[in-house]
Amino acid sequence: MKDPMAIDKKLIDQLLTDYKKPEDIIGENGLLKELTKAILERALEAEMTDHLGYEKHDPAGHHRGNTRNGKSPKTLKGEFGELELETPRDRKATFDPKIVAKGQMLQHVGVGGAGVVQRLEGHAGAHGAVADDRDAA
C-alpha cells in the first residue's frame, strides 16, 4: 500500500535539477526555504478557502457577505533566517490562520537547517517569532 503522504520521486528529481552544492538546498535562498514559503502560503490559502466556504474566483462566493481582500505581509523568523510570507485577508477581518498565527512561534529544526517547521508555544519577539509587518509601523 502506497503512503498517502509520500512525495513523488519525479517531483523531487525535478526540484533537484539545478542542484550543485549543499547551499542550493539549505542555503539562505535554497530549495528548502523556497519550499517552506510555497507550502505555508498554499496552506494559508487552503485555510482561507475553508474559512469562507468557497474556492477563490468561485461564483458561489458572490454576495455572501465576506470575501478575500488581498494579502498582508508577515515575516517568519527562525534558524533559517527570515522568510517573507503573504497571508490572505478577508473583508470582515475574521480570518484567523492556524498554521502561521499572529505572534505564534515557529522553529525550523533539523541538521543544517534541513528539517521541518515545528509549532511552539511562546511569546512574540522571541527567537522564531512570527511578526505581522503591519504591527511594525
PDB file of C-alpha atoms in Angstrom:
ATOM      1  CA  MET A   1       0.000   0.000   0.000  1.00  0.00           C
ATOM      2  CA  LYS A   2       1.363   3.398  -1.004  1.00  0.00           C
ATOM      3  CA  ASP A   3       1.900   6.009   1.702  1.00  0.00           C
ATOM      4  CA  PRO A   4      -0.598   8.849   1.010  1.00  0.00           C
ATOM      5  CA  MET A   5       1.983  11.404   2.212  1.00  0.00           C
ATOM      6  CA  ALA A   6       4.777  10.026   0.008  1.00  0.00           C
ATOM      7  CA  ILE A   7       6.274  12.595  -2.345  1.00  0.00           C
ATOM      8  CA  ASP A   8       6.600  11.599  -5.983  1.00  0.00           C
ATOM      9  CA  LYS A   9      10.268  10.852  -6.770  1.00  0.00           C
ATOM     10  CA  LYS A  10       9.884  12.508 -10.185  1.00  0.00           C
ATOM     11  CA  LEU A  11       8.874  15.726  -8.431  1.00  0.00           C
ATOM     12  CA  ILE A  12      11.952  15.511  -6.219  1.00  0.00           C
ATOM     13  CA  ASP A  13      14.143  14.916  -9.280  1.00  0.00           C
ATOM     14  CA  GLN A  14      12.577  17.941 -10.967  1.00  0.00           C
ATOM     15  CA  LEU A  15      13.201  20.119  -7.878  1.00  0.00           C
ATOM     16  CA  LEU A  16      16.834  18.985  -7.767  1.00  0.00           C
ATOM     17  CA  THR A  17      17.541  19.633 -11.457  1.00  0.00           C
ATOM     18  CA  ASP A  18      19.875  22.570 -10.702  1.00  0.00           C
ATOM     19  CA  TYR A  19      21.424  21.080  -7.538  1.00  0.00           C
ATOM     20  CA  LYS A  20      25.184  21.531  -7.448  1.00  0.00           C
ATOM     21  CA  LYS A  21      26.121  22.172  -3.801  1.00  0.00           C
ATOM     22  CA  PRO A  22      24.514  21.945  -0.337  1.00  0.00           C
ATOM     23  CA  GLU A  23      23.771  25.691  -0.288  1.00  0.00           C
ATOM     24  CA  ASP A  24      21.400  25.121  -3.219  1.00  0.00           C
ATOM     25  CA  ILE A  25      19.195  23.215  -0.763  1.00  0.00           C
ATOM     26  CA  ILE A  26      19.906  24.565   2.721  1.00  0.00           C
ATOM     27  CA  GLY A  27      21.407  27.974   1.909  1.00  0.00           C
ATOM     28  CA  GLU A  28      19.899  31.423   2.504  1.00  0.00           C
ATOM     29  CA  ASN A  29      17.929  31.217  -0.767  1.00  0.00           C
ATOM     30  CA  GLY A  30      17.927  27.442  -1.029  1.00  0.00           C
ATOM     31  CA  LEU A  31      15.271  24.991  -2.059  1.00  0.00           C
ATOM     32  CA  LEU A  32      14.105  24.234   1.499  1.00  0.00           C
ATOM     33  CA  LYS A  33      13.375  27.900   2.167  1.00  0.00           C
ATOM     34  CA  GLU A  34      11.523  28.246  -1.134  1.00  0.00           C
ATOM     35  CA  LEU A  35       9.508  25.082  -0.452  1.00  0.00           C
ATOM     36  CA  THR A  36       8.705  26.189   3.087  1.00  0.00           C
ATOM     37  CA  LYS A  37       7.377  29.506   1.756  1.00  0.00           C
ATOM     38  CA  ALA A  38       5.352  27.852  -1.018  1.00  0.00           C
ATOM     39  CA  ILE A  39       3.847  25.207   1.265  1.00  0.00           C
ATOM     40  CA  LEU A  40       2.975  27.642   4.057  1.00  0.00           C
ATOM     41  CA  GLU A  41       1.380  30.126   1.639  1.00  0.00           C
ATOM     42  CA  ARG A  42      -0.610  27.341  -0.031  1.00  0.00           C
ATOM     43  CA  ALA A  43      -1.760  26.095   3.378  1.00  0.00           C
ATOM     44  CA  LEU A  44      -2.842  29.647   4.283  1.00  0.00           C
ATOM     45  CA  GLU A  45      -4.862  29.842   1.055  1.00  0.00           C
ATOM     46  CA  ALA A  46      -6.478  26.479   1.880  1.00  0.00           C
ATOM     47  CA  GLU A  47      -7.347  27.754   5.363  1.00  0.00           C
ATOM     48  CA  MET A  48      -8.934  30.865   3.815  1.00  0.00           C
ATOM     49  CA  THR A  49     -10.973  28.706   1.427  1.00  0.00           C
ATOM     50  CA  ASP A  50     -12.171  26.634   4.367  1.00  0.00           C
ATOM     51  CA  HIS A  51     -12.966  29.790   6.364  1.00  0.00           C
ATOM     52  CA  LEU A  52     -15.008  31.379   3.570  1.00  0.00           C
ATOM     53  CA  GLY A  53     -16.566  28.137   2.325  1.00  0.00           C
ATOM     54  CA  TYR A  54     -15.683  28.569  -1.357  1.00  0.00           C
ATOM     55  CA  GLU A  55     -12.690  28.498  -3.715  1.00  0.00           C
ATOM     56  CA  LYS A  56     -11.035  31.652  -4.992  1.00  0.00           C
ATOM     57  CA  HIS A  57     -12.930  33.081  -8.023  1.00  0.00           C
ATOM     58  CA  ASP A  58     -15.857  30.693  -7.424  1.00  0.00           C
ATOM     59  CA  PRO A  59     -19.151  32.405  -8.376  1.00  0.00           C
ATOM     60  CA  ALA A  60     -20.680  30.724  -5.306  1.00  0.00           C
ATOM     61  CA  GLY A  61     -18.844  33.316  -3.225  1.00  0.00           C
ATOM     62  CA  HIS A  62     -20.529  36.317  -4.849  1.00  0.00           C
ATOM     63  CA  HIS A  63     -22.780  38.274  -2.489  1.00  0.00           C
ATOM     64  CA  ARG A  64     -22.008  36.040   0.504  1.00  0.00           C
ATOM     65  CA  GLY A  65     -21.003  38.927   2.742  1.00  0.00           C
ATOM     66  CA  ASN A  66     -17.360  38.024   3.219  1.00  0.00           C
ATOM     67  CA  THR A  67     -14.721  37.741   0.530  1.00  0.00           C
ATOM     68  CA  ARG A  68     -10.983  37.611   0.079  1.00  0.00           C
ATOM     69  CA  ASN A  69      -9.406  41.036   0.497  1.00  0.00           C
ATOM     70  CA  GLY A  70      -5.818  40.830  -0.680  1.00  0.00           C
ATOM     71  CA  LYS A  71      -2.843  39.769   1.388  1.00  0.00           C
ATOM     72  CA  SER A  72      -0.744  41.068   4.237  1.00  0.00           C
ATOM     73  CA  PRO A  73       2.986  40.500   4.595  1.00  0.00           C
ATOM     74  CA  LYS A  74       4.282  38.505   7.545  1.00  0.00           C
ATOM     75  CA  THR A  75       7.878  37.796   8.368  1.00  0.00           C
ATOM     76  CA  LEU A  76       8.697  34.372   9.736  1.00  0.00           C
ATOM     77  CA  LYS A  77      11.942  34.486  11.709  1.00  0.00           C
ATOM     78  CA  GLY A  78      13.911  31.458  12.766  1.00  0.00           C
ATOM     79  CA  GLU A  79      17.106  29.483  12.476  1.00  0.00           C
ATOM     80  CA  PHE A  80      16.771  29.631   8.689  1.00  0.00           C
ATOM     81  CA  GLY A  81      16.778  33.448   8.645  1.00  0.00           C
ATOM     82  CA  GLU A  82      13.764  35.496   7.648  1.00  0.00           C
ATOM     83  CA  LEU A  83      11.024  34.282   5.367  1.00  0.00           C
ATOM     84  CA  GLU A  84       8.514  36.733   3.902  1.00  0.00           C
ATOM     85  CA  LEU A  85       5.019  35.263   3.661  1.00  0.00           C
ATOM     86  CA  GLU A  86       1.909  36.670   2.020  1.00  0.00           C
ATOM     87  CA  THR A  87      -1.026  35.968   4.351  1.00  0.00           C
ATOM     88  CA  PRO A  88      -4.533  36.210   2.857  1.00  0.00           C
ATOM     89  CA  ARG A  89      -7.089  38.592   4.395  1.00  0.00           C
ATOM     90  CA  ASP A  90     -10.863  38.592   4.327  1.00  0.00           C
ATOM     91  CA  ARG A  91     -13.098  41.646   4.153  1.00  0.00           C
ATOM     92  CA  LYS A  92     -14.612  41.151   7.607  1.00  0.00           C
ATOM     93  CA  ALA A  93     -11.189  40.525   9.190  1.00  0.00           C
ATOM     94  CA  THR A  94     -12.447  37.300  10.769  1.00  0.00           C
ATOM     95  CA  PHE A  95      -9.822  35.008   9.204  1.00  0.00           C
ATOM     96  CA  ASP A  96      -7.584  33.580  11.934  1.00  0.00           C
ATOM     97  CA  PRO A  97      -4.885  31.433  10.303  1.00  0.00           C
ATOM     98  CA  LYS A  98      -3.782  28.361  12.239  1.00  0.00           C
ATOM     99  CA  ILE A  99      -0.530  27.337  10.563  1.00  0.00           C
ATOM    100  CA  VAL A 100       1.104  30.758  10.987  1.00  0.00           C
ATOM    101  CA  ALA A 101      -0.914  32.663  13.554  1.00  0.00           C
ATOM    102  CA  LYS A 102      -0.049  36.184  14.644  1.00  0.00           C
ATOM    103  CA  GLY A 103       2.511  36.114  17.444  1.00  0.00           C
ATOM    104  CA  GLN A 104       2.963  32.358  17.094  1.00  0.00           C
ATOM    105  CA  MET A 105       6.460  30.944  17.335  1.00  0.00           C
ATOM    106  CA  LEU A 106       7.764  28.557  14.735  1.00  0.00           C
ATOM    107  CA  GLN A 107      11.106  26.876  14.539  1.00  0.00           C
ATOM    108  CA  HIS A 108      12.806  25.220  11.611  1.00  0.00           C
ATOM    109  CA  VAL A 109      14.527  22.212  13.105  1.00  0.00           C
ATOM    110  CA  GLY A 110      16.970  19.688  11.752  1.00  0.00           C
ATOM    111  CA  VAL A 111      20.606  19.201  10.825  1.00  0.00           C
ATOM    112  CA  GLY A 112      21.961  22.151   8.872  1.00  0.00           C
ATOM    113  CA  GLY A 113      18.503  23.645   8.522  1.00  0.00           C
ATOM    114  CA  ALA A 114      17.246  20.581   6.650  1.00  0.00           C
ATOM    115  CA  GLY A 115      14.289  19.926   8.904  1.00  0.00           C
ATOM    116  CA  VAL A 116      10.640  20.626   9.369  1.00  0.00           C
ATOM    117  CA  VAL A 117       8.672  23.581  10.626  1.00  0.00           C
ATOM    118  CA  GLN A 118       7.513  22.853  14.149  1.00  0.00           C
ATOM    119  CA  ARG A 119       4.910  24.793  16.118  1.00  0.00           C
ATOM    120  CA  LEU A 120       5.975  26.070  19.531  1.00  0.00           C
ATOM    121  CA  GLU A 121       4.022  27.934  22.169  1.00  0.00           C
ATOM    122  CA  GLY A 122       5.580  31.156  23.350  1.00  0.00           C
ATOM    123  CA  HIS A 123       5.590  34.899  23.168  1.00  0.00           C
ATOM    124  CA  ALA A 124       6.090  37.202  20.197  1.00  0.00           C
ATOM    125  CA  GLY A 125       9.545  38.676  19.803  1.00  0.00           C
ATOM    126  CA  ALA A 126      11.412  35.526  20.853  1.00  0.00           C
ATOM    127  CA  HIS A 127      13.661  33.561  18.504  1.00  0.00           C
ATOM    128  CA  GLY A 128      11.424  32.110  15.822  1.00  0.00           C
ATOM    129  CA  ALA A 129       8.506  34.503  16.296  1.00  0.00           C
ATOM    130  CA  VAL A 130       6.143  35.413  13.507  1.00  0.00           C
ATOM    131  CA  ALA A 131       5.855  39.143  13.119  1.00  0.00           C
ATOM    132  CA  ASP A 132       2.983  40.803  11.310  1.00  0.00           C
ATOM    133  CA  ASP A 133       4.663  43.558   9.291  1.00  0.00           C
ATOM    134  CA  ARG A 134       1.654  45.839   9.809  1.00  0.00           C
ATOM    135  CA  ASP A 135       2.491  45.876  13.548  1.00  0.00           C
ATOM    136  CA  ALA A 136       5.988  47.232  12.852  1.00  0.00           C
ATOM    137  CA  ALA A 137       4.699  50.571  11.563  1.00  0.00           C
TER     138      ALA A 137
END
